[in-house]
Short mmCIF file of C-alpha atoms in Angstrom, two decimals:
data_model
loop_
_atom_site.label_atom_id
_atom_site.label_comp_id
_atom_site.label_asym_id
_atom_site.label_seq_id
_atom_site.Cartn_x
_atom_site.Cartn_y
_atom_site.Cartn_z
CA MET T 199 -23.50 11.90 -10.53
CA ASN T 200 -22.73 14.79 -8.22
CA SER T 201 -19.23 15.32 -6.82
CA GLN T 202 -20.16 14.33 -3.24
CA THR T 203 -21.57 10.99 -4.43
CA GLN T 204 -18.45 10.42 -6.50
CA ILE T 205 -16.25 11.12 -3.45
CA GLU T 206 -18.31 8.72 -1.33
CA LEU T 207 -18.12 5.95 -3.95
CA GLU T 208 -14.36 6.43 -4.39
CA ALA T 209 -13.91 6.30 -0.61
CA ALA T 210 -15.98 3.12 -0.40
CA ALA T 211 -13.96 1.52 -3.20
CA PHE T 212 -10.72 2.47 -1.44
CA ARG T 213 -11.97 1.00 1.87
CA ARG T 214 -12.87 -2.21 0.05
CA LEU T 215 -9.44 -2.36 -1.60
CA ARG T 216 -7.83 -1.86 1.81
CA GLN T 217 -9.96 -4.63 3.32
CA HIS T 218 -9.14 -6.92 0.41
CA LEU T 219 -5.39 -6.45 0.87
CA MET T 220 -5.50 -6.33 4.68
CA VAL T 221 -7.96 -9.14 5.43
CA ASP T 222 -9.09 -11.10 2.40
CA ARG T 223 -5.69 -11.47 0.71
CA ALA T 224 -3.06 -10.81 3.36
CA ASP T 225 -1.19 -13.69 1.71
CA VAL T 226 -0.43 -11.55 -1.35
CA GLN T 227 3.07 -10.23 -0.90
CA ASN T 228 3.91 -6.54 -1.36
CA ILE T 229 6.79 -7.47 -3.64
CA ASP T 230 4.40 -9.32 -5.95
CA LEU T 231 2.02 -6.35 -6.01
CA MET T 232 4.87 -3.99 -6.87
CA ASN T 233 6.30 -6.32 -9.48
CA LEU T 234 2.95 -6.85 -11.22
CA ALA T 235 1.06 -3.60 -10.64
CA GLY T 236 3.70 -0.99 -9.84
CA PHE T 237 2.32 -0.28 -6.36
CA CYS T 238 1.94 -2.08 -3.04
CA ARG T 239 0.46 -1.60 0.41
CA ASN T 240 3.31 0.72 1.33
CA CYS T 241 2.56 2.89 -1.70
CA LEU T 242 -1.10 3.09 -0.70
CA SER T 243 -0.19 4.08 2.84
CA ARG T 244 2.27 6.68 1.51
CA TRP T 245 -0.40 8.15 -0.75
CA TYR T 246 -2.73 8.27 2.27
CA GLN T 247 -0.06 10.07 4.27
CA GLU T 248 0.60 12.53 1.43
CA ALA T 249 -3.13 13.27 1.15
CA SER T 250 -3.37 13.90 4.89
CA LEU T 251 -0.35 16.21 4.84
CA ALA T 252 -1.87 18.11 1.89
CA LYS T 253 -4.91 18.73 4.10
CA GLY T 254 -2.70 19.97 6.95
CA ILE T 255 -3.10 16.77 9.00
CA GLU T 256 0.25 15.66 10.40
CA MET T 257 0.81 11.93 9.94
CA SER T 258 4.02 9.93 10.06
CA LYS T 259 4.85 7.12 7.67
CA ASP T 260 4.40 4.62 10.51
CA GLU T 261 1.00 6.08 11.47
CA ALA T 262 -0.20 5.86 7.86
CA ARG T 263 1.02 2.28 7.56
CA GLN T 264 -0.70 1.28 10.79
CA LEU T 265 -3.97 2.80 9.57
CA PHE T 266 -3.64 0.95 6.28
CA TYR T 267 -2.35 -2.40 7.59
CA GLY T 268 -4.46 -2.45 10.75
CA MET T 269 -1.34 -3.17 12.80
CA THR T 270 2.27 -2.07 12.99
CA MET T 271 4.54 -2.87 10.09
CA ASP T 272 6.61 -5.20 12.29
CA GLU T 273 3.48 -7.12 13.30
CA TRP T 274 2.35 -7.42 9.68
CA LYS T 275 5.77 -8.58 8.53
CA SER T 276 5.98 -11.24 11.24
CA GLN T 277 2.49 -12.55 10.44
CA TYR T 278 2.35 -12.33 6.65
CA GLN T 279 5.61 -11.46 4.91
CA THR T 280 7.63 -14.24 3.35
CA GLU T 281 11.21 -14.22 2.07
CA ALA T 282 11.53 -12.87 -1.47
CA SER T 283 13.37 -14.94 -4.05
CA PRO T 284 16.37 -13.46 -5.88
CA GLU T 285 14.21 -13.23 -9.03
CA GLN T 286 11.49 -11.33 -7.16
CA GLN T 287 14.12 -8.97 -5.75
CA ASP T 288 15.57 -8.28 -9.21
CA THR T 289 12.13 -7.61 -10.67
CA PHE T 290 11.33 -5.40 -7.67
CA ARG T 291 14.39 -3.22 -8.19
CA ASN T 292 13.20 -2.47 -11.72
CA ALA T 293 9.56 -1.96 -10.71
CA PHE T 294 10.55 0.31 -7.82
CA SER T 295 12.78 2.38 -10.07
CA GLU T 296 10.09 2.69 -12.74
CA ASN T 297 7.17 3.41 -10.41
CA VAL T 298 8.48 5.00 -7.23
CA ASN T 299 11.71 6.72 -8.20
CA ARG T 300 10.36 7.96 -11.53
CA LYS T 301 10.64 11.72 -11.91
CA SER T 302 7.31 13.46 -12.54
#
């Protein structure tokens, strides 16, 4: 497989993942994603923002989230986010520390 085809397939897979989380499974909570997989929609939007900045394309955190969520963060929260249980919050603190705050 040539590198351009690989890039196109990776981009298609990413778009499908974004659709899955944005449309097909908007019911899946970010806290559950982070607790189980070590990343969530916010991580994906941050990685998107970091990639754009690396290419010299200015993009704010809010702009990246809106591109990834298909709406503003406030709109998404009001439509889809539920209250996290104390157990979810405890697990999240550990997952966030291990996956987001981890030193490279």
